[in-house]
Amino acid sequence: MPWLQHKRVGAADVYSLTDGLFRLDGGSMFGSVPKVLWEKVAPADEDNRIQLRSNPLLIQLGGRNILVDTGFWDRGGEKFDQMYAVERDETTFRGLGELGLSPDDIHYVINTHLHFDHCGRNTNLIGEPTFPNARYIVQRQELHDATHTHERSRASYVPETFVPIMEADLFDVVEGETEIVPGVTVLPLPGHNLGQQGVVLHSEGQTLVYTADLIATTAHAPYPYVMGFDLYPVTCLETRKKYLPLWHEQGAIICTPHDPNVPFARLVEGKRGYRLEAVGEDSAV
């Protein structure tokens, strides 16, 4: 897909960025769903890995630049990059640069959660905050869980991506649904982990939702398509059943964090709850 795509949502300009491609095990990505079903929508390679993309989002509203997620961890080394088949076809920074922005121009960074594939660019190559003028928004539960890991969660957290933010006192720690600026709200979406949050943009009667890993790709919209990576699968299912009908009713534009091809979609009723269908961007940069 073009590496920078735009959608106008009310008074807001929304840009789907990319921080490159990577791969994860298809069975883990689709949990108990049989491969004969999921490989129809997400073909696997010889190592059973499916193609994914890191999709940060930039929201420009009311003179504020709001970056949702920052990208994929870039200091894991050669073995790490091979394991995840990392392909840096484009970066978050190039996308911002194409819009005439530098990291210094970001006012808010919303960390949906602190896994390395979502907050990997929180810090730069020398371990300092990448966005020094921004306030980083995180749920209190997520910050606690990132600093109190266990055997199931430990591999997903890289302290170098969030400890420097803590040390620089750049985190704004929130609890529950919270408005960041007028029209932009963070919304707890537990299931993948307990402290995950999505982002809801309301402007001039229009709605856009960044789902975080509640819906990792457009292929994950049906209710049963819960990931093996989700620590609380039943909670994930309950959260989906709570919000997907609402977002469908609102006609919300849906942005997923890892779809390799589709930046903007809408929910359509399907046999297993809902499916996501792509909607075109307003312009490609």
PDB file of C-alpha atoms in Angstrom:
ATOM      1  CA  MET A   1       0.000   0.000   0.000  1.00  0.00           C
ATOM      2  CA  PRO A   2       1.147   3.603  -0.358  1.00  0.00           C
ATOM      3  CA  TRP A   3       3.076   4.312   2.792  1.00  0.00           C
ATOM      4  CA  LEU A   4       1.196   7.449   3.853  1.00  0.00           C
ATOM      5  CA  GLN A   5      -2.572   7.716   3.508  1.00  0.00           C
ATOM      6  CA  HIS A   6      -4.990  10.427   4.560  1.00  0.00           C
ATOM      7  CA  LYS A   7      -8.560  10.566   5.812  1.00  0.00           C
ATOM      8  CA  ARG A   8     -10.566  13.651   6.703  1.00  0.00           C
ATOM      9  CA  VAL A   9     -12.753  13.055   9.760  1.00  0.00           C
ATOM     10  CA  GLY A  10     -14.806  16.124  10.543  1.00  0.00           C
ATOM     11  CA  ALA A  11     -12.330  18.880  11.339  1.00  0.00           C
ATOM     12  CA  ALA A  12      -9.459  16.414  11.823  1.00  0.00           C
ATOM     13  CA  ASP A  13      -6.816  15.234   9.391  1.00  0.00           C
ATOM     14  CA  VAL A  14      -5.840  11.627  10.033  1.00  0.00           C
ATOM     15  CA  TYR A  15      -2.780   9.982   8.487  1.00  0.00           C
ATOM     16  CA  SER A  16      -2.045   6.273   8.513  1.00  0.00           C
ATOM     17  CA  LEU A  17       1.722   5.911   8.832  1.00  0.00           C
ATOM     18  CA  THR A  18       3.853   2.788   8.639  1.00  0.00           C
ATOM     19  CA  ASP A  19       6.970   1.670  10.457  1.00  0.00           C
ATOM     20  CA  GLY A  20       7.576  -1.319   8.247  1.00  0.00           C
ATOM     21  CA  LEU A  21       6.582  -4.949   7.823  1.00  0.00           C
ATOM     22  CA  PHE A  22       7.081  -7.943  10.094  1.00  0.00           C
ATOM     23  CA  ARG A  23       5.775 -11.488  10.493  1.00  0.00           C
ATOM     24  CA  LEU A  24       4.301 -13.513  13.349  1.00  0.00           C
ATOM     25  CA  ASP A  25       3.138 -17.110  13.631  1.00  0.00           C
ATOM     26  CA  GLY A  26      -0.271 -17.449  11.990  1.00  0.00           C
ATOM     27  CA  GLY A  27      -1.554 -19.950  14.521  1.00  0.00           C
ATOM     28  CA  SER A  28      -0.712 -17.597  17.372  1.00  0.00           C
ATOM     29  CA  MET A  29      -2.346 -14.699  15.541  1.00  0.00           C
ATOM     30  CA  PHE A  30      -5.644 -16.567  15.132  1.00  0.00           C
ATOM     31  CA  GLY A  31      -5.761 -18.662  18.306  1.00  0.00           C
ATOM     32  CA  SER A  32      -8.248 -21.533  18.130  1.00  0.00           C
ATOM     33  CA  VAL A  33      -9.411 -20.687  14.595  1.00  0.00           C
ATOM     34  CA  PRO A  34      -8.319 -23.545  12.273  1.00  0.00           C
ATOM     35  CA  LYS A  35      -5.638 -22.769   9.726  1.00  0.00           C
ATOM     36  CA  VAL A  36      -7.903 -23.915   6.906  1.00  0.00           C
ATOM     37  CA  LEU A  37     -10.034 -20.855   7.705  1.00  0.00           C
ATOM     38  CA  TRP A  38      -7.514 -18.169   8.589  1.00  0.00           C
ATOM     39  CA  GLU A  39      -5.067 -18.843   5.768  1.00  0.00           C
ATOM     40  CA  LYS A  40      -7.784 -17.820   3.300  1.00  0.00           C
ATOM     41  CA  VAL A  41      -7.434 -14.248   4.543  1.00  0.00           C
ATOM     42  CA  ALA A  42      -3.816 -14.319   5.760  1.00  0.00           C
ATOM     43  CA  PRO A  43      -1.554 -16.664   3.754  1.00  0.00           C
ATOM     44  CA  ALA A  44       1.388 -18.083   5.692  1.00  0.00           C
ATOM     45  CA  ASP A  45       5.012 -18.433   4.614  1.00  0.00           C
ATOM     46  CA  GLU A  46       7.083 -21.619   4.911  1.00  0.00           C
ATOM     47  CA  ASP A  47       7.567 -20.912   8.624  1.00  0.00           C
ATOM     48  CA  ASN A  48       3.813 -20.489   9.183  1.00  0.00           C
ATOM     49  CA  ARG A  49       4.212 -16.726   9.677  1.00  0.00           C
ATOM     50  CA  ILE A  50       1.767 -14.191   8.280  1.00  0.00           C
ATOM     51  CA  GLN A  51       2.531 -10.711   6.959  1.00  0.00           C
ATOM     52  CA  LEU A  52       1.800  -7.816   9.316  1.00  0.00           C
ATOM     53  CA  ARG A  53       2.559  -4.120   9.333  1.00  0.00           C
ATOM     54  CA  SER A  54       3.232  -1.559  12.051  1.00  0.00           C
ATOM     55  CA  ASN A  55       0.624   1.176  11.532  1.00  0.00           C
ATOM     56  CA  PRO A  56       0.997   4.246  13.779  1.00  0.00           C
ATOM     57  CA  LEU A  57      -1.613   6.945  13.302  1.00  0.00           C
ATOM     58  CA  LEU A  58      -1.240  10.729  13.244  1.00  0.00           C
ATOM     59  CA  ILE A  59      -4.256  12.860  14.207  1.00  0.00           C
ATOM     60  CA  GLN A  60      -4.127  16.600  13.563  1.00  0.00           C
ATOM     61  CA  LEU A  61      -6.918  18.453  15.321  1.00  0.00           C
ATOM     62  CA  GLY A  62      -7.173  21.873  16.934  1.00  0.00           C
ATOM     63  CA  GLY A  63      -3.558  22.713  16.218  1.00  0.00           C
ATOM     64  CA  ARG A  64      -2.314  19.576  17.973  1.00  0.00           C
ATOM     65  CA  ASN A  65      -0.293  16.713  16.496  1.00  0.00           C
ATOM     66  CA  ILE A  66      -1.262  13.451  18.192  1.00  0.00           C
ATOM     67  CA  LEU A  67       0.722  10.312  17.395  1.00  0.00           C
ATOM     68  CA  VAL A  68      -0.995   7.017  18.224  1.00  0.00           C
ATOM     69  CA  ASP A  69       1.639   4.316  18.761  1.00  0.00           C
ATOM     70  CA  THR A  70       5.179   4.980  17.601  1.00  0.00           C
ATOM     71  CA  GLY A  71       6.337   1.912  15.686  1.00  0.00           C
ATOM     72  CA  PHE A  72       8.327  -1.310  15.896  1.00  0.00           C
ATOM     73  CA  TRP A  73      11.391  -1.772  18.127  1.00  0.00           C
ATOM     74  CA  ASP A  74      14.481  -1.107  16.030  1.00  0.00           C
ATOM     75  CA  ARG A  75      17.323  -2.143  18.334  1.00  0.00           C
ATOM     76  CA  GLY A  76      16.710  -5.859  18.700  1.00  0.00           C
ATOM     77  CA  GLY A  77      19.665  -6.877  16.585  1.00  0.00           C
ATOM     78  CA  GLU A  78      20.068  -9.197  13.618  1.00  0.00           C
ATOM     79  CA  LYS A  79      18.672 -12.311  15.305  1.00  0.00           C
ATOM     80  CA  PHE A  80      15.602 -10.378  16.464  1.00  0.00           C
ATOM     81  CA  ASP A  81      14.981  -8.931  13.003  1.00  0.00           C
ATOM     82  CA  GLN A  82      15.298 -12.373  11.396  1.00  0.00           C
ATOM     83  CA  MET A  83      12.930 -13.929  13.918  1.00  0.00           C
ATOM     84  CA  TYR A  84      10.235 -11.384  13.081  1.00  0.00           C
ATOM     85  CA  ALA A  85      11.186 -10.965   9.400  1.00  0.00           C
ATOM     86  CA  VAL A  86      11.427  -7.206   9.937  1.00  0.00           C
ATOM     87  CA  GLU A  87      11.398  -5.228   6.696  1.00  0.00           C
ATOM     88  CA  ARG A  88      11.847  -1.476   7.070  1.00  0.00           C
ATOM     89  CA  ASP A  89      10.238  -0.489   3.800  1.00  0.00           C
ATOM     90  CA  GLU A  90       9.248   2.833   5.396  1.00  0.00           C
ATOM     91  CA  THR A  91       9.415   4.425   8.843  1.00  0.00           C
ATOM     92  CA  THR A  92       7.287   6.550  11.122  1.00  0.00           C
ATOM     93  CA  PHE A  93       9.847   9.333  10.750  1.00  0.00           C
ATOM     94  CA  ARG A  94       9.685   9.435   6.978  1.00  0.00           C
ATOM     95  CA  GLY A  95       5.919   9.703   7.163  1.00  0.00           C
ATOM     96  CA  LEU A  96       6.118  12.597   9.580  1.00  0.00           C
ATOM     97  CA  GLY A  97       8.799  14.242   7.463  1.00  0.00           C
ATOM     98  CA  GLU A  98       6.632  14.034   4.363  1.00  0.00           C
ATOM     99  CA  LEU A  99       4.058  16.054   6.290  1.00  0.00           C
ATOM    100  CA  GLY A 100       6.669  18.640   7.228  1.00  0.00           C
ATOM    101  CA  LEU A 101       6.904  17.410  10.819  1.00  0.00           C
ATOM    102  CA  SER A 102       9.781  16.324  13.020  1.00  0.00           C
ATOM    103  CA  PRO A 103       9.577  14.445  16.325  1.00  0.00           C
ATOM    104  CA  ASP A 104       9.817  17.806  18.082  1.00  0.00           C
ATOM    105  CA  ASP A 105       6.440  18.794  16.610  1.00  0.00           C
ATOM    106  CA  ILE A 106       4.446  16.026  18.312  1.00  0.00           C
ATOM    107  CA  HIS A 107       2.305  17.260  21.219  1.00  0.00           C
ATOM    108  CA  TYR A 108       0.933  13.917  22.435  1.00  0.00           C
ATOM    109  CA  VAL A 109       2.019  10.302  22.020  1.00  0.00           C
ATOM    110  CA  ILE A 110      -0.738   7.852  22.875  1.00  0.00           C
ATOM    111  CA  ASN A 111       0.695   4.455  23.748  1.00  0.00           C
ATOM    112  CA  THR A 112      -2.152   1.998  23.234  1.00  0.00           C
ATOM    113  CA  HIS A 113       0.006  -0.399  25.223  1.00  0.00           C
ATOM    114  CA  LEU A 114       3.711  -0.886  25.811  1.00  0.00           C
ATOM    115  CA  HIS A 115       4.512  -3.927  23.696  1.00  0.00           C
ATOM    116  CA  PHE A 116       7.640  -3.505  21.565  1.00  0.00           C
ATOM    117  CA  ASP A 117       5.712  -3.628  18.280  1.00  0.00           C
ATOM    118  CA  HIS A 118       3.610  -0.619  19.339  1.00  0.00           C
ATOM    119  CA  CYS A 119       5.902   1.617  21.380  1.00  0.00           C
ATOM    120  CA  GLY A 120       9.248   0.655  19.853  1.00  0.00           C
ATOM    121  CA  ARG A 121      10.003   4.195  18.659  1.00  0.00           C
ATOM    122  CA  ASN A 122       9.187   5.832  22.015  1.00  0.00           C
ATOM    123  CA  THR A 123      12.924   6.247  22.475  1.00  0.00           C
ATOM    124  CA  ASN A 124      15.704   6.913  19.997  1.00  0.00           C
ATOM    125  CA  LEU A 125      18.950   5.110  19.176  1.00  0.00           C
ATOM    126  CA  ILE A 126      20.718   6.521  22.235  1.00  0.00           C
ATOM    127  CA  GLY A 127      17.858   5.670  24.568  1.00  0.00           C
ATOM    128  CA  GLU A 128      16.380   9.142  24.967  1.00  0.00           C
ATOM    129  CA  PRO A 129      12.701  10.067  24.449  1.00  0.00           C
ATOM    130  CA  THR A 130      12.144  10.402  20.701  1.00  0.00           C
ATOM    131  CA  PHE A 131       9.406  13.006  21.113  1.00  0.00           C
ATOM    132  CA  PRO A 132      10.825  15.330  23.789  1.00  0.00           C
ATOM    133  CA  ASN A 133       8.039  17.918  23.641  1.00  0.00           C
ATOM    134  CA  ALA A 134       5.216  15.387  23.859  1.00  0.00           C
ATOM    135  CA  ARG A 135       3.279  14.034  26.770  1.00  0.00           C
ATOM    136  CA  TYR A 136       3.062  10.244  26.493  1.00  0.00           C
ATOM    137  CA  ILE A 137      -0.379   8.880  27.431  1.00  0.00           C
ATOM    138  CA  VAL A 138      -0.636   5.437  29.018  1.00  0.00           C
ATOM    139  CA  GLN A 139      -3.135   3.627  31.221  1.00  0.00           C
ATOM    140  CA  ARG A 140      -2.053   3.147  34.839  1.00  0.00           C
ATOM    141  CA  GLN A 141      -2.799  -0.568  34.604  1.00  0.00           C
ATOM    142  CA  GLU A 142      -0.543  -0.932  31.560  1.00  0.00           C
ATOM    143  CA  LEU A 143       2.383   0.892  33.136  1.00  0.00           C
ATOM    144  CA  HIS A 144       2.050  -1.333  36.190  1.00  0.00           C
ATOM    145  CA  ASP A 145       1.953  -4.504  34.092  1.00  0.00           C
ATOM    146  CA  ALA A 146       4.939  -3.400  31.989  1.00  0.00           C
ATOM    147  CA  THR A 147       6.996  -2.990  35.151  1.00  0.00           C
ATOM    148  CA  HIS A 148       5.663  -6.173  36.822  1.00  0.00           C
ATOM    149  CA  THR A 149       5.923  -8.804  34.099  1.00  0.00           C
ATOM    150  CA  HIS A 150       5.410 -12.549  34.313  1.00  0.00           C
ATOM    151  CA  GLU A 151       6.262 -15.545  32.162  1.00  0.00           C
ATOM    152  CA  ARG A 152       3.450 -14.934  29.655  1.00  0.00           C
ATOM    153  CA  SER A 153       4.022 -11.193  29.272  1.00  0.00           C
ATOM    154  CA  ARG A 154       7.756 -10.653  29.722  1.00  0.00           C
ATOM    155  CA  ALA A 155       8.832 -11.130  26.110  1.00  0.00           C
ATOM    156  CA  SER A 156       6.452  -8.414  24.888  1.00  0.00           C
ATOM    157  CA  TYR A 157       7.961  -5.609  26.974  1.00  0.00           C
ATOM    158  CA  VAL A 158      11.298  -3.943  26.275  1.00  0.00           C
ATOM    159  CA  PRO A 159      12.179  -1.646  29.214  1.00  0.00           C
ATOM    160  CA  GLU A 160      14.319   0.587  26.989  1.00  0.00           C
ATOM    161  CA  THR A 161      11.129   1.741  25.250  1.00  0.00           C
ATOM    162  CA  PHE A 162       9.364   3.042  28.345  1.00  0.00           C
ATOM    163  CA  VAL A 163      11.733   3.386  31.312  1.00  0.00           C
ATOM    164  CA  PRO A 164      13.409   6.505  29.809  1.00  0.00           C
ATOM    165  CA  ILE A 165       9.938   8.044  29.443  1.00  0.00           C
ATOM    166  CA  MET A 166       9.304   7.375  33.112  1.00  0.00           C
ATOM    167  CA  GLU A 167      12.685   8.796  34.100  1.00  0.00           C
ATOM    168  CA  ALA A 168      12.063  11.952  32.046  1.00  0.00           C
ATOM    169  CA  ASP A 169       8.610  12.327  33.685  1.00  0.00           C
ATOM    170  CA  LEU A 170       6.914  12.467  30.279  1.00  0.00           C
ATOM    171  CA  PHE A 171       4.124   9.993  31.006  1.00  0.00           C
ATOM    172  CA  ASP A 172       0.616  11.264  31.672  1.00  0.00           C
ATOM    173  CA  VAL A 173      -0.851   8.252  33.436  1.00  0.00           C
ATOM    174  CA  VAL A 174      -4.622   7.966  33.021  1.00  0.00           C
ATOM    175  CA  GLU A 175      -7.237   5.641  34.446  1.00  0.00           C
ATOM    176  CA  GLY A 176     -10.165   4.637  32.305  1.00  0.00           C
ATOM    177  CA  GLU A 177     -11.824   6.639  29.561  1.00  0.00           C
ATOM    178  CA  THR A 178     -10.111  10.029  29.306  1.00  0.00           C
ATOM    179  CA  GLU A 179     -10.364  12.952  26.892  1.00  0.00           C
ATOM    180  CA  ILE A 180      -6.887  13.990  25.752  1.00  0.00           C
ATOM    181  CA  VAL A 181      -7.976  17.014  23.703  1.00  0.00           C
ATOM    182  CA  PRO A 182     -11.530  17.972  22.740  1.00  0.00           C
ATOM    183  CA  GLY A 183     -12.681  15.263  20.336  1.00  0.00           C
ATOM    184  CA  VAL A 184      -9.942  12.710  21.075  1.00  0.00           C
ATOM    185  CA  THR A 185     -10.520  10.161  23.835  1.00  0.00           C
ATOM    186  CA  VAL A 186      -8.640   7.103  25.022  1.00  0.00           C
ATOM    187  CA  LEU A 187     -10.845   4.116  25.781  1.00  0.00           C
ATOM    188  CA  PRO A 188      -9.867   0.995  27.759  1.00  0.00           C
ATOM    189  CA  LEU A 189     -10.075  -2.103  25.527  1.00  0.00           C
ATOM    190  CA  PRO A 190      -8.985  -4.979  27.791  1.00  0.00           C
ATOM    191  CA  GLY A 191      -8.426  -8.512  26.582  1.00  0.00           C
ATOM    192  CA  HIS A 192      -5.096  -8.520  24.763  1.00  0.00           C
ATOM    193  CA  ASN A 193      -3.858  -7.336  28.122  1.00  0.00           C
ATOM    194  CA  LEU A 194      -5.605  -5.514  30.953  1.00  0.00           C
ATOM    195  CA  GLY A 195      -4.209  -2.028  30.314  1.00  0.00           C
ATOM    196  CA  GLN A 196      -4.727  -1.719  26.572  1.00  0.00           C
ATOM    197  CA  GLN A 197      -6.460   1.423  25.316  1.00  0.00           C
ATOM    198  CA  GLY A 198      -7.879   2.393  21.959  1.00  0.00           C
ATOM    199  CA  VAL A 199      -8.368   5.895  20.594  1.00  0.00           C
ATOM    200  CA  VAL A 200     -11.722   7.372  19.577  1.00  0.00           C
ATOM    201  CA  LEU A 201     -11.946  10.529  17.473  1.00  0.00           C
ATOM    202  CA  HIS A 202     -15.298  12.341  17.292  1.00  0.00           C
ATOM    203  CA  SER A 203     -15.512  15.422  15.082  1.00  0.00           C
ATOM    204  CA  GLU A 204     -18.457  17.100  13.383  1.00  0.00           C
ATOM    205  CA  GLY A 205     -20.623  14.001  13.643  1.00  0.00           C
ATOM    206  CA  GLN A 206     -17.985  11.626  12.319  1.00  0.00           C
ATOM    207  CA  THR A 207     -16.124   8.916  14.241  1.00  0.00           C
ATOM    208  CA  LEU A 208     -12.812   7.113  13.815  1.00  0.00           C
ATOM    209  CA  VAL A 209     -11.504   4.361  16.081  1.00  0.00           C
ATOM    210  CA  TYR A 210      -7.955   3.044  16.410  1.00  0.00           C
ATOM    211  CA  THR A 211      -8.616  -0.404  17.830  1.00  0.00           C
ATOM    212  CA  ALA A 212      -5.168  -1.355  19.148  1.00  0.00           C
ATOM    213  CA  ASP A 213      -4.877  -5.155  19.296  1.00  0.00           C
ATOM    214  CA  LEU A 214      -8.557  -5.652  20.076  1.00  0.00           C
ATOM    215  CA  ILE A 215      -8.744  -6.016  16.272  1.00  0.00           C
ATOM    216  CA  ALA A 216      -5.181  -6.531  15.087  1.00  0.00           C
ATOM    217  CA  THR A 217      -5.970  -6.647  11.344  1.00  0.00           C
ATOM    218  CA  THR A 218      -9.091  -6.413   9.224  1.00  0.00           C
ATOM    219  CA  ALA A 219      -9.112 -10.232   9.144  1.00  0.00           C
ATOM    220  CA  HIS A 220      -9.624 -10.309  12.921  1.00  0.00           C
ATOM    221  CA  ALA A 221     -13.037  -8.619  13.032  1.00  0.00           C
ATOM    222  CA  PRO A 222     -15.228 -11.774  13.473  1.00  0.00           C
ATOM    223  CA  TYR A 223     -15.947 -12.398  17.140  1.00  0.00           C
ATOM    224  CA  PRO A 224     -14.219 -15.828  17.378  1.00  0.00           C
ATOM    225  CA  TYR A 225     -10.993 -14.561  15.784  1.00  0.00           C
ATOM    226  CA  VAL A 226      -9.257 -13.971  19.107  1.00  0.00           C
ATOM    227  CA  MET A 227      -5.466 -14.179  19.105  1.00  0.00           C
ATOM    228  CA  GLY A 228      -3.435 -16.741  20.971  1.00  0.00           C
ATOM    229  CA  PHE A 229      -1.379 -13.736  22.119  1.00  0.00           C
ATOM    230  CA  ASP A 230      -4.405 -12.337  24.003  1.00  0.00           C
ATOM    231  CA  LEU A 231      -3.783 -12.913  27.701  1.00  0.00           C
ATOM    232  CA  TYR A 232      -7.493 -12.674  28.547  1.00  0.00           C
ATOM    233  CA  PRO A 233      -9.354 -14.192  25.575  1.00  0.00           C
ATOM    234  CA  VAL A 234     -12.837 -14.208  27.113  1.00  0.00           C
ATOM    235  CA  THR A 235     -12.398 -10.601  28.210  1.00  0.00           C
ATOM    236  CA  CYS A 236     -11.314  -9.799  24.661  1.00  0.00           C
ATOM    237  CA  LEU A 237     -14.478 -11.408  23.309  1.00  0.00           C
ATOM    238  CA  GLU A 238     -16.636  -9.485  25.779  1.00  0.00           C
ATOM    239  CA  THR A 239     -14.953  -6.205  24.851  1.00  0.00           C
ATOM    240  CA  ARG A 240     -15.556  -6.901  21.161  1.00  0.00           C
ATOM    241  CA  LYS A 241     -19.241  -7.630  21.790  1.00  0.00           C
ATOM    242  CA  LYS A 242     -19.555  -4.405  23.769  1.00  0.00           C
ATOM    243  CA  TYR A 243     -17.993  -2.038  21.245  1.00  0.00           C
ATOM    244  CA  LEU A 244     -18.262  -3.466  17.721  1.00  0.00           C
ATOM    245  CA  PRO A 245     -22.067  -3.012  17.535  1.00  0.00           C
ATOM    246  CA  LEU A 246     -21.643   0.576  18.743  1.00  0.00           C
ATOM    247  CA  TRP A 247     -18.923   1.370  16.215  1.00  0.00           C
ATOM    248  CA  HIS A 248     -21.013  -0.239  13.476  1.00  0.00           C
ATOM    249  CA  GLU A 249     -24.028   1.869  14.452  1.00  0.00           C
ATOM    250  CA  GLN A 250     -21.875   5.001  14.415  1.00  0.00           C
ATOM    251  CA  GLY A 251     -20.513   4.183  10.978  1.00  0.00           C
ATOM    252  CA  ALA A 252     -17.042   4.608  12.474  1.00  0.00           C
ATOM    253  CA  ILE A 253     -13.913   4.433  10.373  1.00  0.00           C
ATOM    254  CA  ILE A 254     -11.802   1.643  11.838  1.00  0.00           C
ATOM    255  CA  CYS A 255      -7.988   1.681  11.877  1.00  0.00           C
ATOM    256  CA  THR A 256      -6.182  -1.487  12.920  1.00  0.00           C
ATOM    257  CA  PRO A 257      -2.558  -1.508  14.109  1.00  0.00           C
ATOM    258  CA  HIS A 258      -1.233  -4.371  11.980  1.00  0.00           C
ATOM    259  CA  ASP A 259      -3.137  -4.794   8.729  1.00  0.00           C
ATOM    260  CA  PRO A 260      -0.518  -4.983   5.963  1.00  0.00           C
ATOM    261  CA  ASN A 261      -2.741  -3.494   3.249  1.00  0.00           C
ATOM    262  CA  VAL A 262      -5.824  -1.692   4.600  1.00  0.00           C
ATOM    263  CA  PRO A 263      -5.445   1.582   6.538  1.00  0.00           C
ATOM    264  CA  PHE A 264      -9.146   2.514   6.811  1.00  0.00           C
ATOM    265  CA  ALA A 265     -12.191   0.230   7.009  1.00  0.00           C
ATOM    266  CA  ARG A 266     -15.786   0.022   8.206  1.00  0.00           C
ATOM    267  CA  LEU A 267     -17.625  -2.722  10.048  1.00  0.00           C
ATOM    268  CA  VAL A 268     -20.187  -4.761   8.114  1.00  0.00           C
ATOM    269  CA  GLU A 269     -22.465  -7.338   9.725  1.00  0.00           C
ATOM    270  CA  GLY A 270     -21.329 -10.875   8.997  1.00  0.00           C
ATOM    271  CA  LYS A 271     -21.940 -14.510   9.947  1.00  0.00           C
ATOM    272  CA  ARG A 272     -19.620 -14.379  12.965  1.00  0.00           C
ATOM    273  CA  GLY A 273     -20.572 -10.925  14.195  1.00  0.00           C
ATOM    274  CA  TYR A 274     -18.840  -8.469  11.888  1.00  0.00           C
ATOM    275  CA  ARG A 275     -16.263  -8.188   9.142  1.00  0.00           C
ATOM    276  CA  LEU A 276     -14.210  -5.198   8.040  1.00  0.00           C
ATOM    277  CA  GLU A 277     -14.333  -3.797   4.531  1.00  0.00           C
ATOM    278  CA  ALA A 278     -11.772  -1.327   3.229  1.00  0.00           C
ATOM    279  CA  VAL A 279     -12.756   2.267   2.520  1.00  0.00           C
ATOM    280  CA  GLY A 280     -10.653   4.478   0.299  1.00  0.00           C
ATOM    281  CA  GLU A 281      -8.379   7.190   1.564  1.00  0.00           C
ATOM    282  CA  ASP A 282      -9.198  10.815   0.761  1.00  0.00           C
ATOM    283  CA  SER A 283      -5.737  11.247  -0.734  1.00  0.00           C
ATOM    284  CA  ALA A 284      -2.448   9.360  -0.867  1.00  0.00           C
ATOM    285  CA  VAL A 285       0.765  11.262  -0.224  1.00  0.00           C
TER     286      VAL A 285
END
